[in-house]
PDB file of C-alpha atoms in Angstrom:
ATOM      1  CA  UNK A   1     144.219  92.915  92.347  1.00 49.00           C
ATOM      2  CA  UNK A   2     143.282  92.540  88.738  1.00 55.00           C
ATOM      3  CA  UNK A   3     141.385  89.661  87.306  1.00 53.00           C
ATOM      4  CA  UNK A   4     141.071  88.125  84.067  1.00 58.00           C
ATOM      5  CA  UNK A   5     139.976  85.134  82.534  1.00 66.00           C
ATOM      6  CA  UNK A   6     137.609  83.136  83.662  1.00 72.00           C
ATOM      7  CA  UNK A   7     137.621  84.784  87.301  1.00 69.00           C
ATOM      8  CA  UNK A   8     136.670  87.727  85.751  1.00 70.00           C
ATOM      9  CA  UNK A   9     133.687  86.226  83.862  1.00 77.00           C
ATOM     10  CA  UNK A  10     132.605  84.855  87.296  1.00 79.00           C
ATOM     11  CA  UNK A  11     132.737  88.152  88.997  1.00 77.00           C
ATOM     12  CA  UNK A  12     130.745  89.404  85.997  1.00 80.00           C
ATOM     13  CA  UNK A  13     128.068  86.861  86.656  1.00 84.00           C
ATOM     14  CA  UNK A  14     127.911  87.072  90.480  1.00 83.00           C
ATOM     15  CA  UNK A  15     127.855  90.621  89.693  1.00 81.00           C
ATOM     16  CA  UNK A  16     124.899  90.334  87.188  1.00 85.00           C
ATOM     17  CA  UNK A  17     123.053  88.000  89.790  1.00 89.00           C
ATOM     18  CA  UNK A  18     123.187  91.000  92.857  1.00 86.00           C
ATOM     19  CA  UNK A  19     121.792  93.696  90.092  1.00 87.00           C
ATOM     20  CA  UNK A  20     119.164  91.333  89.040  1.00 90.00           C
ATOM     21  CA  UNK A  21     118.192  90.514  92.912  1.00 88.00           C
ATOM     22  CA  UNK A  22     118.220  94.634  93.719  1.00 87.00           C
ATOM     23  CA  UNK A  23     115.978  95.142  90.486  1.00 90.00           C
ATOM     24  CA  UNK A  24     113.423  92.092  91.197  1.00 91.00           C
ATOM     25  CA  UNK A  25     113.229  92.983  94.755  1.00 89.00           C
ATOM     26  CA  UNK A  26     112.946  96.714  94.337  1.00 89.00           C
ATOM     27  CA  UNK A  27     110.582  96.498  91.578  1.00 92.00           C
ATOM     28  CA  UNK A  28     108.336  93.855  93.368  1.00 90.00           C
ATOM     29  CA  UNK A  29     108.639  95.937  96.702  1.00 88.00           C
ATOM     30  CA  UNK A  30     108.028  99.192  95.071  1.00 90.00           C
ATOM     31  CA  UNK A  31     104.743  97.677  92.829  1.00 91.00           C
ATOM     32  CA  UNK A  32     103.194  96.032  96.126  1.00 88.00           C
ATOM     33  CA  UNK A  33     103.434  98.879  98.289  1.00 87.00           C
ATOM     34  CA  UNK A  34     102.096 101.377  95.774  1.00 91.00           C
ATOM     35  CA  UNK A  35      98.978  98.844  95.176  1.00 90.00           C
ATOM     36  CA  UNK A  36      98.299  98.924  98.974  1.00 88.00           C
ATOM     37  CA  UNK A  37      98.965 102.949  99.610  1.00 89.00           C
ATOM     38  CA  UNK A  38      96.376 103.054  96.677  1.00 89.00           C
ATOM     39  CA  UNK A  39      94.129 100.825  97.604  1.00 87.00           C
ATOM     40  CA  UNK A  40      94.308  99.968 101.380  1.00 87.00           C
ATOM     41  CA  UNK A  41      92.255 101.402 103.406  1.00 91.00           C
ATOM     42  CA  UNK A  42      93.745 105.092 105.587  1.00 91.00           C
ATOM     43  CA  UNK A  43      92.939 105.404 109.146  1.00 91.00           C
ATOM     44  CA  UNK A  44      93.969 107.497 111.869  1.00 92.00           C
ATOM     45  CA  UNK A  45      95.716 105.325 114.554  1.00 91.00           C
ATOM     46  CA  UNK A  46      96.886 106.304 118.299  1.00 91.00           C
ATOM     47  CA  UNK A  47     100.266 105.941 119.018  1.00 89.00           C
ATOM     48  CA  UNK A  48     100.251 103.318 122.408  1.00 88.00           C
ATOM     49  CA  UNK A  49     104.266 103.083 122.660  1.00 80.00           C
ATOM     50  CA  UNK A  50     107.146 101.993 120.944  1.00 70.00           C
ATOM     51  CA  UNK A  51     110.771 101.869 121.757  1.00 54.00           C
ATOM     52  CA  UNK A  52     113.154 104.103 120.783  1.00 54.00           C
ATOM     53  CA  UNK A  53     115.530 101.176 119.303  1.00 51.00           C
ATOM     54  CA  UNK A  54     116.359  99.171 116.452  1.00 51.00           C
ATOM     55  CA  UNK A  55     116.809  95.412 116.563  1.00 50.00           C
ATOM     56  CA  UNK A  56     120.313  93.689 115.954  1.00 50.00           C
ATOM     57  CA  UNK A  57     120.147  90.053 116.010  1.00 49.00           C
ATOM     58  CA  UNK A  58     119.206  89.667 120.052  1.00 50.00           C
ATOM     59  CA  UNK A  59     120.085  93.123 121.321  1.00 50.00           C
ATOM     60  CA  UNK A  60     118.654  96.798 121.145  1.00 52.00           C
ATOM     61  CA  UNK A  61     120.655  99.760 120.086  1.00 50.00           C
ATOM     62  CA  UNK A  62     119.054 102.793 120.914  1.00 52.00           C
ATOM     63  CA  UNK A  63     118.834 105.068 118.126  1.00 49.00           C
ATOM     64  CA  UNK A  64     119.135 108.742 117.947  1.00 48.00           C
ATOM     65  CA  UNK A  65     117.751 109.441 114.727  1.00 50.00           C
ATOM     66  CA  UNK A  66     114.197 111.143 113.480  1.00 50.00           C
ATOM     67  CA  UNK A  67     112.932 107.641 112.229  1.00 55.00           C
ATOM     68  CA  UNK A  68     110.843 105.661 114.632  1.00 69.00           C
ATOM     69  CA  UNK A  69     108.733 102.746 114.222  1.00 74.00           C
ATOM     70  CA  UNK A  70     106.038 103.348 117.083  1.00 83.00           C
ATOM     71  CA  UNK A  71     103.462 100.895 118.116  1.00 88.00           C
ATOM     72  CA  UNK A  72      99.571 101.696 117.382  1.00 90.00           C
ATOM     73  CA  UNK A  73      96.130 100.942 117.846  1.00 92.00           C
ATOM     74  CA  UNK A  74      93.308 101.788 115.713  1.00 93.00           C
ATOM     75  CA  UNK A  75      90.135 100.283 114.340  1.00 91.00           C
ATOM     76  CA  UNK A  76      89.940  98.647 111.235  1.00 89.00           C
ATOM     77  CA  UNK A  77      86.852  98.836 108.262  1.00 85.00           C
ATOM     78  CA  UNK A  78      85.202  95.764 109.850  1.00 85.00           C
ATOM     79  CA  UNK A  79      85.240  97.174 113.166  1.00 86.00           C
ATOM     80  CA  UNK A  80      88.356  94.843 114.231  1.00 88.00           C
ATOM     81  CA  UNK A  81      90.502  96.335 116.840  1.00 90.00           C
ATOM     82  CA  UNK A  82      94.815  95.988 115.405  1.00 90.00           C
ATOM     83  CA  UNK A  83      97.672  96.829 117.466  1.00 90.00           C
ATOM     84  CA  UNK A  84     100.802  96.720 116.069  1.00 88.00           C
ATOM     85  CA  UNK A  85     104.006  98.197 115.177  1.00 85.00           C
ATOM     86  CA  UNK A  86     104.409 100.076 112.337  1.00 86.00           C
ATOM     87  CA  UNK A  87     106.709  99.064 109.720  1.00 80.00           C
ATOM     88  CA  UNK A  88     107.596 102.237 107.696  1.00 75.00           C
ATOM     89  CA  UNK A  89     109.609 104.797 109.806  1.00 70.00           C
ATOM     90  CA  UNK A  90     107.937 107.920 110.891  1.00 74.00           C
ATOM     91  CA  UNK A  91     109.629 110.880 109.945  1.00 64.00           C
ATOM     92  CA  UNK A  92     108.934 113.609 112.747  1.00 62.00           C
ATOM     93  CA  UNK A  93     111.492 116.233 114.188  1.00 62.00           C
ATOM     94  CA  UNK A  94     110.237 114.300 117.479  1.00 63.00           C
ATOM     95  CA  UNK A  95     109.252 110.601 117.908  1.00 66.00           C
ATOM     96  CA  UNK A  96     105.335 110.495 118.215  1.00 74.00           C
ATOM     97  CA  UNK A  97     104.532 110.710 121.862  1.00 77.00           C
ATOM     98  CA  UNK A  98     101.674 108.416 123.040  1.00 81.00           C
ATOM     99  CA  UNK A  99      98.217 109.186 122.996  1.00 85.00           C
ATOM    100  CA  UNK A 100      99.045 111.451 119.685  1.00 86.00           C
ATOM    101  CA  UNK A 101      96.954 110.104 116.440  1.00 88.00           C
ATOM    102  CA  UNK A 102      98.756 109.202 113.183  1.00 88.00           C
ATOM    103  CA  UNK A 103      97.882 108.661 109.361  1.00 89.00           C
ATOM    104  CA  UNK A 104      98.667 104.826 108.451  1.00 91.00           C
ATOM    105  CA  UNK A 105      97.192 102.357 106.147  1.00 91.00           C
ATOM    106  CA  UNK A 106      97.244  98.536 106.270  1.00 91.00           C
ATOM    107  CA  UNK A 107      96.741  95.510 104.265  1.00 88.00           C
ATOM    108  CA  UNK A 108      93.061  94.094 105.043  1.00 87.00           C
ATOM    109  CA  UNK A 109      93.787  90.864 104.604  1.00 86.00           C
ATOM    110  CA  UNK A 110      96.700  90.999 107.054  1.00 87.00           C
ATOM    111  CA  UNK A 111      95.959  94.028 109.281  1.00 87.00           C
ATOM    112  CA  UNK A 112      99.301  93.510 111.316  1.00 86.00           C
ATOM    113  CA  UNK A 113     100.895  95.012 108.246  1.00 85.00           C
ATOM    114  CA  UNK A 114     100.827  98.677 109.152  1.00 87.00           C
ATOM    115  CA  UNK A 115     102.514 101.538 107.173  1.00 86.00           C
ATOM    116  CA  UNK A 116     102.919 104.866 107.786  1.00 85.00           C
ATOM    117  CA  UNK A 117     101.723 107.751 105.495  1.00 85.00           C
ATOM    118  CA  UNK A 118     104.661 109.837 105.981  1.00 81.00           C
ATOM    119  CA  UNK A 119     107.521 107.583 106.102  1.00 80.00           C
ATOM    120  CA  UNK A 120     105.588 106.014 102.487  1.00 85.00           C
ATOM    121  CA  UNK A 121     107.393 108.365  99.970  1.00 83.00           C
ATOM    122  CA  UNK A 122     110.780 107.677 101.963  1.00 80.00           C
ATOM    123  CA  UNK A 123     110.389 104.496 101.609  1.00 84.00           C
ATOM    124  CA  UNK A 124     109.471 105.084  97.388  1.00 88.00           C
ATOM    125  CA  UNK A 125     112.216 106.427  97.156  1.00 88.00           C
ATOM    126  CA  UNK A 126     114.558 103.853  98.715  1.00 86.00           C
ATOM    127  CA  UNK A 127     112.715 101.366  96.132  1.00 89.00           C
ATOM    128  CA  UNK A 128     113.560 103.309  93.386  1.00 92.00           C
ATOM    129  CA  UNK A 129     117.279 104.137  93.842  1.00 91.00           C
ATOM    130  CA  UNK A 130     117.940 100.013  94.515  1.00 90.00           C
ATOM    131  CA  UNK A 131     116.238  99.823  91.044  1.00 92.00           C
ATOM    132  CA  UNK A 132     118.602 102.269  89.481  1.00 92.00           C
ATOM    133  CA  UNK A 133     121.593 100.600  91.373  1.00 90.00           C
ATOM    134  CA  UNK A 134     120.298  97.498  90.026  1.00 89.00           C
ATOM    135  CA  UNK A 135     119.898  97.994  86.549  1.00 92.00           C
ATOM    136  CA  UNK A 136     122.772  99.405  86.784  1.00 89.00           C
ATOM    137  CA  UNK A 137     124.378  96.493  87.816  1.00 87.00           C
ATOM    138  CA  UNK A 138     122.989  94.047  85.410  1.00 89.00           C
ATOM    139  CA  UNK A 139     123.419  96.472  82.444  1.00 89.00           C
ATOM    140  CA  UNK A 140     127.170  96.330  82.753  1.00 86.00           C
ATOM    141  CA  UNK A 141     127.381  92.763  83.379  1.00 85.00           C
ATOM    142  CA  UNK A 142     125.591  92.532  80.477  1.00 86.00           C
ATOM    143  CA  UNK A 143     127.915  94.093  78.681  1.00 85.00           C
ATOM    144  CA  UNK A 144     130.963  92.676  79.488  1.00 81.00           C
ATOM    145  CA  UNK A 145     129.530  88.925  79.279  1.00 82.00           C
ATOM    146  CA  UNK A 146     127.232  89.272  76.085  1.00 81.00           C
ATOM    147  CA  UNK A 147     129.090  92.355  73.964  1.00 77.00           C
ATOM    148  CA  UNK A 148     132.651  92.178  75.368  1.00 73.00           C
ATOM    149  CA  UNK A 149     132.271  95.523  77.238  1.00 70.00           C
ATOM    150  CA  UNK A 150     135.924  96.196  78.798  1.00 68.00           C
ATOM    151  CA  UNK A 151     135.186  96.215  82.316  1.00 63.00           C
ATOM    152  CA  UNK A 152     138.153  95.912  84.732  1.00 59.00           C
ATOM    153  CA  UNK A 153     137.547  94.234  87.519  1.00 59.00           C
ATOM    154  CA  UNK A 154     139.997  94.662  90.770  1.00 55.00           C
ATOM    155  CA  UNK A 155     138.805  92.159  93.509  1.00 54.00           C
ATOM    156  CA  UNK A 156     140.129  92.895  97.369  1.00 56.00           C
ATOM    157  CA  UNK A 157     139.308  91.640 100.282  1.00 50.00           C
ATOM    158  CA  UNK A 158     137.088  94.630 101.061  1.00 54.00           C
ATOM    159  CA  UNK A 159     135.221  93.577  97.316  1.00 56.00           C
ATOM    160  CA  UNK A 160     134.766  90.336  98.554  1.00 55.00           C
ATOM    161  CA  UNK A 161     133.698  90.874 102.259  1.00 56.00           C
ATOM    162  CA  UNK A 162     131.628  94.444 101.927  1.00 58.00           C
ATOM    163  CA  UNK A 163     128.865  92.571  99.746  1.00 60.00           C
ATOM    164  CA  UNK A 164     128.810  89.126 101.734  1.00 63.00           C
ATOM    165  CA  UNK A 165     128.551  91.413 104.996  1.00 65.00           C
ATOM    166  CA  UNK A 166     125.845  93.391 103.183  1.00 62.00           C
ATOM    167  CA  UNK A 167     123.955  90.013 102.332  1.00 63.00           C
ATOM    168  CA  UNK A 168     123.964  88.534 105.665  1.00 67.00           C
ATOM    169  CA  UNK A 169     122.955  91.669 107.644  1.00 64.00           C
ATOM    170  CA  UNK A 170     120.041  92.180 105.297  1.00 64.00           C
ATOM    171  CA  UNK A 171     119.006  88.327 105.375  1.00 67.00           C
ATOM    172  CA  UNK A 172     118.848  88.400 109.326  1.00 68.00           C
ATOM    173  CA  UNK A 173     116.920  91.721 109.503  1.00 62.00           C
ATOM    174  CA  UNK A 174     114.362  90.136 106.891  1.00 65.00           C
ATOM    175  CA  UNK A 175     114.581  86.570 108.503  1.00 68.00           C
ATOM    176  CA  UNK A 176     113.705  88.416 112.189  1.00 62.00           C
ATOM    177  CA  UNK A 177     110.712  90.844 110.837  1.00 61.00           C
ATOM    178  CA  UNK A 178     109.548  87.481 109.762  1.00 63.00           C
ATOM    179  CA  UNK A 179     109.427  85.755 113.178  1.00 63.00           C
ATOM    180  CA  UNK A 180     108.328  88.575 114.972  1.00 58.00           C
ATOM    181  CA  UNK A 181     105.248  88.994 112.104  1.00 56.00           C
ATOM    182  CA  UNK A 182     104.789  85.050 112.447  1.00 56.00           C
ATOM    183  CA  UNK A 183     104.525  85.574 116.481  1.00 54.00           C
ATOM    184  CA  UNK A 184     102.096  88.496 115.987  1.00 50.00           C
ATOM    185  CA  UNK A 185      99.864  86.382 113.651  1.00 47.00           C
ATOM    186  CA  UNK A 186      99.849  83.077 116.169  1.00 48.00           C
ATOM    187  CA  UNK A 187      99.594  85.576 119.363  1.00 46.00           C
ATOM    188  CA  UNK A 188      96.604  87.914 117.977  1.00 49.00           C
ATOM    189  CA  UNK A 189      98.760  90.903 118.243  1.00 49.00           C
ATOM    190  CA  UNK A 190     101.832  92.037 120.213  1.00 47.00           C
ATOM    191  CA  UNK A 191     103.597  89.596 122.259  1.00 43.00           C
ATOM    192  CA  UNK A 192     103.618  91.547 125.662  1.00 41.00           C
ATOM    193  CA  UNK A 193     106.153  94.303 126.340  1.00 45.00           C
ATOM    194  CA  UNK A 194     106.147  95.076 122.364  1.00 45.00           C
ATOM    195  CA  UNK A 195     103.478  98.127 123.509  1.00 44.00           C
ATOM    196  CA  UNK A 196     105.942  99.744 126.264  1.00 44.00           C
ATOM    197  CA  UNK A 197     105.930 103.528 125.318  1.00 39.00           C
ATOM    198  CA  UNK A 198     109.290 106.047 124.932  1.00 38.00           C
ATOM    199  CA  UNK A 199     109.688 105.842 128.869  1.00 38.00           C
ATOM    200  CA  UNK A 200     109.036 102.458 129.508  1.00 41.00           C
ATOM    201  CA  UNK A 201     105.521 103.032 130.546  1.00 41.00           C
ATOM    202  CA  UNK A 202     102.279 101.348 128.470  1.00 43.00           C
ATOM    203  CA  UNK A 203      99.417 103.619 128.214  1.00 45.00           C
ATOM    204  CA  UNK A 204      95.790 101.883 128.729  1.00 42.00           C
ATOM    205  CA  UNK A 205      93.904 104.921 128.374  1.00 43.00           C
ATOM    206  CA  UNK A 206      93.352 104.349 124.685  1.00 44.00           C
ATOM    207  CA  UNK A 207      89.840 102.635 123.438  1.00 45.00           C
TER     208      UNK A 207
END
């Protein structure tokens, strides 16, 4: 269904508002996580476990995909001992098995954030194609608000739905990462269970 009017103007504007969101967050993302791959300090940590699952709300899905997010320990500059999970995905034909060493760097002032060397350009990436999409976005709102740009605009139900769907999922992934960071932070570490390995076993053999 075609809009016009004022309908359309608001579309424009809610429209504007999600490219300026994908460009701010993208753009802050992106200029953070260079700083730290520059400047953080790169150690080699030992993979301890990490399930083979992504979390959705309260359950696990197993995954089947070459991205894994596996737990590790290593030492940090000050001679601090982290173990945590890993927030960039690992990109490996395999998921890291445990007791294997890999390249990650971290943010000294909060060692619990832990990113992976190889899943970092990935994840560059990523930033820089919701900038595109974003500017993108606010460009052509732009236009039609400021400079009369003829822009149709055909709202469904899908149109209406597939963003707020989009929204929500992404709020209560970033809402959840939060809690579990916020539990890591008051705990010391990993709440217990967090280190299981790929077959349910925890490996202790690791200084």
């Amino acid at each position: 269904m075609e809009v016009h009017g004022w309908v359309h103007d608001l579309y424009m504007v809610l429209f504007g508002i999600w490219g300026f969101v994908c460009l701010y967050g993208a753009s802050t993302g992106l200029r953070e996580e260079w700083k730290l791959y520059r400047q953080g300090p790169h150690v080699e940590a030992v993979v301890v476990g990490g399930l083979r699952t992504i979390r959705f709300g309260f359950r696990e899905i197993p995954i089947r995909r070459r991205n894994t997010e596996p737990v590790v320990r290593f030492v940090t500059a000050d001679g601090g001992q982290v173990e945590a999970r890993v927030r960039h995905p690992v990109r490996r034909d395999e998921p890291p098995g445990v007791g294997e060493a890999i390249e990650v760097f971290y943010d000294p002032h909060k060692p619990q954030e832990v990113l992976a060397v190889s899943g970092f350009h990935t994840v560059v990436r990523t930033h820089i194609a919701m900038i595109g999409v974003g500017a993108l976005f606010l460009c052509v709102a732009a236009g039609a608000l400021l400079f009369g740009l003829p822009v149709e605009t055909h709202v469904g139900v899908w149109g209406l739905l597939g963003p707020s769907i989009a929204g929500a999922v992404a709020l209560a992934r970033w809402a959840w990462r939060k809690r579990e960071s916020q539990d890591d932070v008051a705990t010391g570490g990993l709440s217990p269970g967090q280190g299981d390995d790929l077959h349910g076993r925890r490996d202790t053999s690791v200084p």
